[in-house]
Amino acid sequence: MIDSKQKLATLKRKKRPKLKYPEKFQAFLLLIVFVLLILFFNISGIITQDVEFSKEENRSLAQKPSLSVSDLLDGSYSKNLDSYFSDQFYLRNSWIRLKVNLDLLLGKQESNGVYIGKDNYLMEIPVTPDSEWLNKNLKAIDDFAKRHQDKRVVMSVIPNSAYILSEKAPLNANVRNQAQDEKMIADHLKHNLAFIEVSEVLKQHSDENIFYKTDHHWTSLGAKYVFEVLANSLGIDNPITDYKIFTVSDSFSGSMASKSGYLKSVDEIQIMIPKTSNYSEIDLDTFVVKFPENRETCSLYSSEALKAKDQYTVFLGGNYSRVDIQTLNDNGHVLLLIKDSYANCFVQFLTPYYEKIIMIDPRYYYDEIEQAISKEQITDILFLYNMNTFLEDRSLADVLTVD
Amino acid sequence: MNITGIFFIFIFLPITLISYYLVPIKTKNSILLLISLIFYSWGNPNYLIVLVLSVLFNYFIALEMQQYLSENNNRKLKSVLIFGLLFNVLVLGLFKYYGFFLDNINKLFRIDLSVQELPLPLGISFFTFSVISYLIDIYRKKSPAQRNLISFALYVSFFPKVISGPIMQYTDFSKQLSVHRFDYEFVGHGLKLYIQGLAKKILLADSFSILYQDLNTLPASEKSILSSWLALFAFTLQIFFDFSGYSEMAIGLAKMLGFNLPQNFNYPYVSRSATEFWRRWHMTLGSWFREYVYIPLGGNRVGILKHIRNIMLVWLLTGIWHGAAWNYIFWGLYYGLILLLEKYFYGNLLKRNVIISRVYTIIIVMLGWLIFASSSISAITISLQSMFGIGGVIFANKTTFYYLQSYALQIILGCLGVTPLFNKLQQNILQKRNRRTIIFSVLIYLALFVFSLAYLVNSTYQSFLYVAF
């Protein structure tokens, strides 16, 4: 038995004589492989049509640059050609996935400024504040609150998922302590407005889906928990606790997935509708929502958004300089909501208690805020921000300051 | 043009190889010159004027020198050489050091001459050194002047080496100007070197560059002793894999066209002294300075004082050559000093113990890179303070471990990559003369190429978030 095996082995060895010129063999093989690769990718590139838009990256891809003397002379033609070849490279998305997977294999725990956490959680990395702008904003908010002491002024800043879900953050990642940031902001502002800290309550629910895995926003559930904490300060006595929950998407691949290129999971999006006395299963479109340029809808939700890339825009269609929401209530309460995109999914919890809600996003707002406040007879003001956006904001101070 | 770009690999290189090997023998050098000029002017055609003027000027200067050589007119020969050298040095100085020079004049005399920044023509430091060596070699009768303008222009602008070297002496190049026929072994071997260099640059150097940037920009509160050393180590690895990777790609590309370029790196980080390090690091620059500055000054066959002068001068120039800034000058002088110390004090001690001499060398080299990479003296002191724990810096923290675990594999690969290990493995595979192991090695090269490509395609990856956060 052993003999025959040995014989077989020697036979095999005899069949394959040693190479005379190993260098030549290697060079030959390499050359063949390389030529095939070049041919394959060039031919595939020629026969497949150029892609105009990348859904994964949410941007238009570079197109074949047109040749002009001026572009050739200032070097922009060659630059454009380089991005064209990279953007339109055959199977681009697979190459990007390969790169992200190689990075993970090598032990990287972040990609393009996104933490790749446990259980496929993708998290925005908490930022270090730009102290000059932060102090400007804090002072502007404080002055603003002083000017409006006749009104109810409330503020909350929502920490990011990397801090709240710290046990999901990458191993040894030095996640900024956003509760300290929150405390610092509270200390600055608590004298003239009601600053409500929310880190603790969100931490208590950190085992629930209060943040999306693939997006930098919080979910309706997270917003609900914060609403429950804020209700009292907003003067809402008997907040509704009964909600009708609809899952409107199970294919949400959010901003963090795009930014990191890490596409291993998708999220569900839920909307939560408070069961008010006039709540009806059939008719949910009981609002007048006014957008800039005289566009009007009658729902807080945009169903077209679910077909688009950024499905989070299902909440009020995304960010606009100003959105006015007229409800069926007649109670004299008018809320001014000064906000970033975190507030978009928070509004659904506020509508039962106000006659009108005016949302202003200072990043796109260029009108006089004080005029709006007196014209609309604002009674309540809520600042609602995400911590990262707030710490990096450069537009709040300008909008709030009166010259 | 960037030799690590997708356009270069998939379009420019194949077109170059096909046209070069298809055209008739007599036109091969002209085609190669044309390709080289297109390559050079790709990103910014304005630079081309400087290159072309340099080629023409030196071509005629050399012919003139050849004339005086044949007439045995030494006086005129020398004055033409000096004129030629001065012109080349002035052009280099004008583009590279003019801004730096005026800056320092302004600071010194507290005046305010306006500095008009001149764009630095690509590779000017490299091709200027090439033509200087050419003129001196003619003067020394090492080789006759090239009468064929195309051949000479090709020597200066040969695209694999024009931007970052290796610096090639004219005599070595001229031997290869007689035309090459297609030899698949040469092309395949060149390809192998190119892929090796590409992988070094894309998979290692670029990654170490990110690590260095990240660690270097950590806020003071997050720095630790270990992370400061890691930052410097990352830079040490980055600059080696970047530069030696580029040289390897250049050598590989030249080989695909049938040219041999000189070796530029010979495992410098396993050296046993700084003196040895400089025989293994950027070898073509070192030998240029030895040949055209150090030895003409008398080298070490002079008295001690003159030798010290020679060494310090050569290293001052080496520093200045690397860039118009004080950190490069200090870096050059630092090596001059270390080399003198090794020569006159402890050089022999280093020969006694392998481990001590290697550790000594790598520390000297890393401190050198610290000077090289720092923009000011205060930046150097800040780095040194955190490296040696002065001012209450802790040994290691969470952030240190975060970066260590994120880069551990690449750092290990990098440490192995600075030794001859992979090259020995290569040799072993070839010596086995076994088909399967060779096929296996080709698959590894394929993987390295594909992995590098993934990073190249990814370089334009960016995602535009919906109008906001």
PDB file of C-alpha atoms in Angstrom, chain A residues 16-31 33-34 37-38 41-42 56-59 72-79 81-83 85-87 89 92-93 95-96 98-100 102-103 105-110 112 115 124 128 170-175 216-217 255-262 310 313 317-320 340-342 363-364 389, chain B residues 1-2 5-11 13-14 17 41-46 182-189 191-195 203 207 214 219 222 256 397-403 405-410 413 426-427 429-436 438-439 441-442 445-446 449-469:
ATOM      1  CA  ARG A  16       6.545  17.209 -14.049  1.00  0.00           C
ATOM      2  CA  PRO A  17      10.182  17.872 -14.754  1.00  0.00           C
ATOM      3  CA  LYS A  18      11.690  20.864 -12.995  1.00  0.00           C
ATOM      4  CA  LEU A  19      11.521  24.127 -14.850  1.00  0.00           C
ATOM      5  CA  LYS A  20      14.644  25.081 -16.719  1.00  0.00           C
ATOM      6  CA  TYR A  21      13.946  28.796 -16.659  1.00  0.00           C
ATOM      7  CA  PRO A  22      11.704  29.611 -13.699  1.00  0.00           C
ATOM      8  CA  GLU A  23      12.161  33.376 -14.209  1.00  0.00           C
ATOM      9  CA  LYS A  24      10.898  33.122 -17.753  1.00  0.00           C
ATOM     10  CA  PHE A  25       7.909  31.050 -16.702  1.00  0.00           C
ATOM     11  CA  GLN A  26       6.992  33.537 -13.996  1.00  0.00           C
ATOM     12  CA  ALA A  27       7.441  36.536 -16.268  1.00  0.00           C
ATOM     13  CA  PHE A  28       5.361  34.874 -18.962  1.00  0.00           C
ATOM     14  CA  LEU A  29       2.499  34.069 -16.607  1.00  0.00           C
ATOM     15  CA  LEU A  30       2.516  37.545 -15.100  1.00  0.00           C
ATOM     16  CA  LEU A  31       2.450  39.137 -18.501  1.00  0.00           C
ATOM     17  CA  VAL A  33      -2.448  37.685 -16.502  1.00  0.00           C
ATOM     18  CA  PHE A  34      -1.803  41.404 -16.773  1.00  0.00           C
ATOM     19  CA  LEU A  37      -6.811  42.051 -16.915  1.00  0.00           C
ATOM     20  CA  ILE A  38      -6.164  45.155 -19.001  1.00  0.00           C
ATOM     21  CA  PHE A  41     -11.472  45.958 -17.896  1.00  0.00           C
ATOM     22  CA  ASN A  42     -10.991  48.107 -20.962  1.00  0.00           C
ATOM     23  CA  GLU A  56     -24.383  54.264  -3.076  1.00  0.00           C
ATOM     24  CA  GLU A  57     -22.498  57.530  -2.956  1.00  0.00           C
ATOM     25  CA  ASN A  58     -25.515  59.741  -3.595  1.00  0.00           C
ATOM     26  CA  ARG A  59     -23.705  61.843  -6.171  1.00  0.00           C
ATOM     27  CA  LEU A  72      -5.591  70.827 -21.536  1.00  0.00           C
ATOM     28  CA  LEU A  73      -3.342  73.770 -20.718  1.00  0.00           C
ATOM     29  CA  ASP A  74      -4.405  74.343 -17.129  1.00  0.00           C
ATOM     30  CA  GLY A  75      -4.283  70.638 -16.336  1.00  0.00           C
ATOM     31  CA  SER A  76      -7.970  70.268 -15.570  1.00  0.00           C
ATOM     32  CA  TYR A  77      -8.466  67.909 -18.498  1.00  0.00           C
ATOM     33  CA  SER A  78      -6.043  65.370 -17.062  1.00  0.00           C
ATOM     34  CA  LYS A  79      -7.560  65.743 -13.612  1.00  0.00           C
ATOM     35  CA  LEU A  81      -9.874  62.240 -16.972  1.00  0.00           C
ATOM     36  CA  ASP A  82      -8.406  60.678 -13.825  1.00  0.00           C
ATOM     37  CA  SER A  83     -11.662  61.045 -11.896  1.00  0.00           C
ATOM     38  CA  PHE A  85     -11.551  56.612 -15.072  1.00  0.00           C
ATOM     39  CA  SER A  86     -11.872  56.020 -11.379  1.00  0.00           C
ATOM     40  CA  ASP A  87     -15.585  56.876 -11.182  1.00  0.00           C
ATOM     41  CA  PHE A  89     -14.216  51.881 -13.513  1.00  0.00           C
ATOM     42  CA  ARG A  92     -16.834  50.288  -9.152  1.00  0.00           C
ATOM     43  CA  ASN A  93     -19.117  49.415  -6.249  1.00  0.00           C
ATOM     44  CA  TRP A  95     -14.103  47.519  -5.823  1.00  0.00           C
ATOM     45  CA  ILE A  96     -15.215  49.843  -3.075  1.00  0.00           C
ATOM     46  CA  LEU A  98     -13.409  45.070  -1.563  1.00  0.00           C
ATOM     47  CA  LYS A  99     -11.478  48.026  -0.200  1.00  0.00           C
ATOM     48  CA  VAL A 100     -13.748  48.383   2.831  1.00  0.00           C
ATOM     49  CA  LEU A 102      -9.710  44.721   3.209  1.00  0.00           C
ATOM     50  CA  ASP A 103      -9.617  47.562   5.688  1.00  0.00           C
ATOM     51  CA  LEU A 105      -9.550  42.533   7.612  1.00  0.00           C
ATOM     52  CA  LEU A 106      -6.496  44.618   8.445  1.00  0.00           C
ATOM     53  CA  GLY A 107      -8.157  45.644  11.702  1.00  0.00           C
ATOM     54  CA  LYS A 108      -9.484  49.090  10.821  1.00  0.00           C
ATOM     55  CA  GLN A 109     -12.543  50.125  12.790  1.00  0.00           C
ATOM     56  CA  GLU A 110     -13.453  53.236  10.908  1.00  0.00           C
ATOM     57  CA  ASN A 112     -14.105  57.716   5.935  1.00  0.00           C
ATOM     58  CA  TYR A 115     -16.972  54.170  13.218  1.00  0.00           C
ATOM     59  CA  GLU A 124     -20.754  59.238  13.210  1.00  0.00           C
ATOM     60  CA  THR A 128     -14.501  68.242  19.125  1.00  0.00           C
ATOM     61  CA  PRO A 170     -15.448  49.985  18.278  1.00  0.00           C
ATOM     62  CA  LEU A 171     -13.056  48.479  20.806  1.00  0.00           C
ATOM     63  CA  ASN A 172     -10.887  51.124  22.483  1.00  0.00           C
ATOM     64  CA  ALA A 173     -12.409  53.908  20.437  1.00  0.00           C
ATOM     65  CA  ASN A 174     -11.999  57.059  22.459  1.00  0.00           C
ATOM     66  CA  VAL A 175     -15.543  58.318  22.040  1.00  0.00           C
ATOM     67  CA  HIS A 216     -26.593  59.299  11.661  1.00  0.00           C
ATOM     68  CA  HIS A 217     -30.128  60.093  12.832  1.00  0.00           C
ATOM     69  CA  SER A 255     -25.868  58.355   5.295  1.00  0.00           C
ATOM     70  CA  MET A 256     -23.361  56.421   7.381  1.00  0.00           C
ATOM     71  CA  ALA A 257     -23.573  53.454   5.031  1.00  0.00           C
ATOM     72  CA  SER A 258     -22.931  55.755   2.074  1.00  0.00           C
ATOM     73  CA  LYS A 259     -20.133  57.609   3.738  1.00  0.00           C
ATOM     74  CA  SER A 260     -18.286  54.523   4.961  1.00  0.00           C
ATOM     75  CA  GLY A 261     -19.002  52.308   1.956  1.00  0.00           C
ATOM     76  CA  TYR A 262     -19.898  49.592   4.450  1.00  0.00           C
ATOM     77  CA  ASP A 310     -32.223  59.290   1.718  1.00  0.00           C
ATOM     78  CA  THR A 313     -36.496  62.564   4.402  1.00  0.00           C
ATOM     79  CA  GLY A 317     -39.344  65.948   3.166  1.00  0.00           C
ATOM     80  CA  GLY A 318     -35.973  66.884   4.649  1.00  0.00           C
ATOM     81  CA  ASN A 319     -34.588  70.251   5.669  1.00  0.00           C
ATOM     82  CA  TYR A 320     -36.020  73.582   4.568  1.00  0.00           C
ATOM     83  CA  ASP A 340     -31.553  70.640  12.596  1.00  0.00           C
ATOM     84  CA  SER A 341     -32.625  67.410  10.896  1.00  0.00           C
ATOM     85  CA  TYR A 342     -32.914  65.527  14.195  1.00  0.00           C
ATOM     86  CA  ARG A 363     -28.532  76.907   8.205  1.00  0.00           C
ATOM     87  CA  TYR A 364     -30.836  77.914   5.371  1.00  0.00           C
ATOM     88  CA  THR A 389     -24.345  69.549  14.381  1.00  0.00           C
TER      89      THR A 389
ATOM     90  CA  MET B   1       1.211  62.047 -14.947  1.00  0.00           C
ATOM     91  CA  ASN B   2       0.852  59.942 -11.909  1.00  0.00           C
ATOM     92  CA  GLY B   5      -3.242  56.233 -11.536  1.00  0.00           C
ATOM     93  CA  ILE B   6      -5.877  54.045 -13.158  1.00  0.00           C
ATOM     94  CA  PHE B   7      -5.578  56.016 -16.384  1.00  0.00           C
ATOM     95  CA  PHE B   8      -1.844  55.393 -16.427  1.00  0.00           C
ATOM     96  CA  ILE B   9      -2.143  51.665 -15.775  1.00  0.00           C
ATOM     97  CA  PHE B  10      -5.047  50.867 -18.072  1.00  0.00           C
ATOM     98  CA  ILE B  11      -4.558  53.309 -20.935  1.00  0.00           C
ATOM     99  CA  LEU B  13       1.016  52.123 -20.181  1.00  0.00           C
ATOM    100  CA  PRO B  14      -0.563  49.683 -22.682  1.00  0.00           C
ATOM    101  CA  LEU B  17       4.200  49.465 -24.726  1.00  0.00           C
ATOM    102  CA  SER B  41       3.324  67.726 -19.500  1.00  0.00           C
ATOM    103  CA  TRP B  42       0.172  65.801 -18.624  1.00  0.00           C
ATOM    104  CA  GLY B  43      -0.807  67.531 -15.398  1.00  0.00           C
ATOM    105  CA  ASN B  44       0.545  70.955 -16.268  1.00  0.00           C
ATOM    106  CA  PRO B  45       1.961  71.612 -19.755  1.00  0.00           C
ATOM    107  CA  ASN B  46       3.585  74.871 -18.639  1.00  0.00           C
ATOM    108  CA  PHE B 182      10.652  42.927 -27.399  1.00  0.00           C
ATOM    109  CA  ASP B 183      11.597  40.355 -24.774  1.00  0.00           C
ATOM    110  CA  TYR B 184       8.672  39.041 -22.767  1.00  0.00           C
ATOM    111  CA  GLU B 185      10.946  38.114 -19.887  1.00  0.00           C
ATOM    112  CA  PHE B 186      12.031  41.723 -19.549  1.00  0.00           C
ATOM    113  CA  VAL B 187       8.463  42.981 -19.728  1.00  0.00           C
ATOM    114  CA  GLY B 188       7.202  40.398 -17.248  1.00  0.00           C
ATOM    115  CA  HIS B 189      10.039  41.095 -14.858  1.00  0.00           C
ATOM    116  CA  LEU B 191       5.742  44.208 -14.430  1.00  0.00           C
ATOM    117  CA  LYS B 192       6.647  42.282 -11.307  1.00  0.00           C
ATOM    118  CA  LEU B 193       8.741  45.169  -9.991  1.00  0.00           C
ATOM    119  CA  TYR B 194       6.031  47.648 -10.893  1.00  0.00           C
ATOM    120  CA  ILE B 195       3.380  45.693  -8.970  1.00  0.00           C
ATOM    121  CA  LEU B 203      -1.166  49.322   0.514  1.00  0.00           C
ATOM    122  CA  SER B 207      -1.875  53.774   5.105  1.00  0.00           C
ATOM    123  CA  ASP B 214      -3.986  61.022  12.672  1.00  0.00           C
ATOM    124  CA  PRO B 219      -5.106  66.858  20.830  1.00  0.00           C
ATOM    125  CA  GLU B 222      -4.942  62.314  24.029  1.00  0.00           C
ATOM    126  CA  MET B 256       9.291  46.896 -19.498  1.00  0.00           C
ATOM    127  CA  ASN B 397      -4.005  55.369  26.687  1.00  0.00           C
ATOM    128  CA  LYS B 398      -7.145  54.073  25.017  1.00  0.00           C
ATOM    129  CA  THR B 399      -6.455  56.029  21.847  1.00  0.00           C
ATOM    130  CA  THR B 400      -2.984  54.514  21.598  1.00  0.00           C
ATOM    131  CA  PHE B 401      -4.450  51.016  21.700  1.00  0.00           C
ATOM    132  CA  TYR B 402      -7.152  51.977  19.223  1.00  0.00           C
ATOM    133  CA  TYR B 403      -4.528  52.947  16.654  1.00  0.00           C
ATOM    134  CA  GLN B 405      -4.941  47.472  16.927  1.00  0.00           C
ATOM    135  CA  SER B 406      -6.138  49.256  13.777  1.00  0.00           C
ATOM    136  CA  TYR B 407      -2.679  49.223  12.224  1.00  0.00           C
ATOM    137  CA  ALA B 408      -0.992  46.237  13.905  1.00  0.00           C
ATOM    138  CA  LEU B 409      -1.063  44.005  10.839  1.00  0.00           C
ATOM    139  CA  GLN B 410       0.240  46.655   8.510  1.00  0.00           C
ATOM    140  CA  LEU B 413       4.027  43.720   7.376  1.00  0.00           C
ATOM    141  CA  GLN B 426      11.074  35.190  -3.973  1.00  0.00           C
ATOM    142  CA  GLN B 427      14.469  33.713  -4.696  1.00  0.00           C
ATOM    143  CA  ILE B 429      10.371  30.163  -5.019  1.00  0.00           C
ATOM    144  CA  LEU B 430      12.327  30.609  -8.226  1.00  0.00           C
ATOM    145  CA  GLN B 431      15.051  28.206  -7.150  1.00  0.00           C
ATOM    146  CA  LYS B 432      12.549  25.447  -6.493  1.00  0.00           C
ATOM    147  CA  ARG B 433      11.882  25.472 -10.236  1.00  0.00           C
ATOM    148  CA  ASN B 434       8.479  24.103  -9.505  1.00  0.00           C
ATOM    149  CA  ARG B 435       5.497  25.104 -11.648  1.00  0.00           C
ATOM    150  CA  ARG B 436       2.996  25.131  -8.831  1.00  0.00           C
ATOM    151  CA  ILE B 438       5.551  29.771  -9.352  1.00  0.00           C
ATOM    152  CA  ILE B 439       1.880  29.829 -10.271  1.00  0.00           C
ATOM    153  CA  SER B 441       3.658  33.421  -6.629  1.00  0.00           C
ATOM    154  CA  VAL B 442       1.938  34.859  -9.699  1.00  0.00           C
ATOM    155  CA  TYR B 445       1.224  39.328  -7.430  1.00  0.00           C
ATOM    156  CA  LEU B 446      -2.240  39.287  -8.940  1.00  0.00           C
ATOM    157  CA  PHE B 449      -2.367  44.281  -7.918  1.00  0.00           C
ATOM    158  CA  VAL B 450      -6.095  43.760  -7.392  1.00  0.00           C
ATOM    159  CA  PHE B 451      -5.913  44.990  -3.798  1.00  0.00           C
ATOM    160  CA  SER B 452      -4.005  48.105  -4.850  1.00  0.00           C
ATOM    161  CA  LEU B 453      -6.554  48.690  -7.567  1.00  0.00           C
ATOM    162  CA  ALA B 454      -9.356  48.567  -4.993  1.00  0.00           C
ATOM    163  CA  TYR B 455      -7.687  51.410  -3.100  1.00  0.00           C
ATOM    164  CA  LEU B 456      -7.086  53.347  -6.309  1.00  0.00           C
ATOM    165  CA  VAL B 457     -10.727  53.078  -7.387  1.00  0.00           C
ATOM    166  CA  ASN B 458     -11.735  54.047  -3.879  1.00  0.00           C
ATOM    167  CA  SER B 459      -9.627  57.206  -3.977  1.00  0.00           C
ATOM    168  CA  THR B 460     -12.474  59.151  -5.566  1.00  0.00           C
ATOM    169  CA  TYR B 461     -15.022  57.590  -3.226  1.00  0.00           C
ATOM    170  CA  GLN B 462     -17.021  60.241  -1.544  1.00  0.00           C
ATOM    171  CA  SER B 463     -20.549  60.305  -0.511  1.00  0.00           C
ATOM    172  CA  PHE B 464     -22.610  63.396  -0.595  1.00  0.00           C
ATOM    173  CA  LEU B 465     -24.975  63.420   2.293  1.00  0.00           C
ATOM    174  CA  TYR B 466     -28.377  64.879   1.879  1.00  0.00           C
ATOM    175  CA  VAL B 467     -28.024  68.649   2.110  1.00  0.00           C
ATOM    176  CA  ALA B 468     -27.171  68.332   5.712  1.00  0.00           C
ATOM    177  CA  PHE B 469     -26.472  66.595   8.878  1.00  0.00           C
TER     178      PHE B 469
END
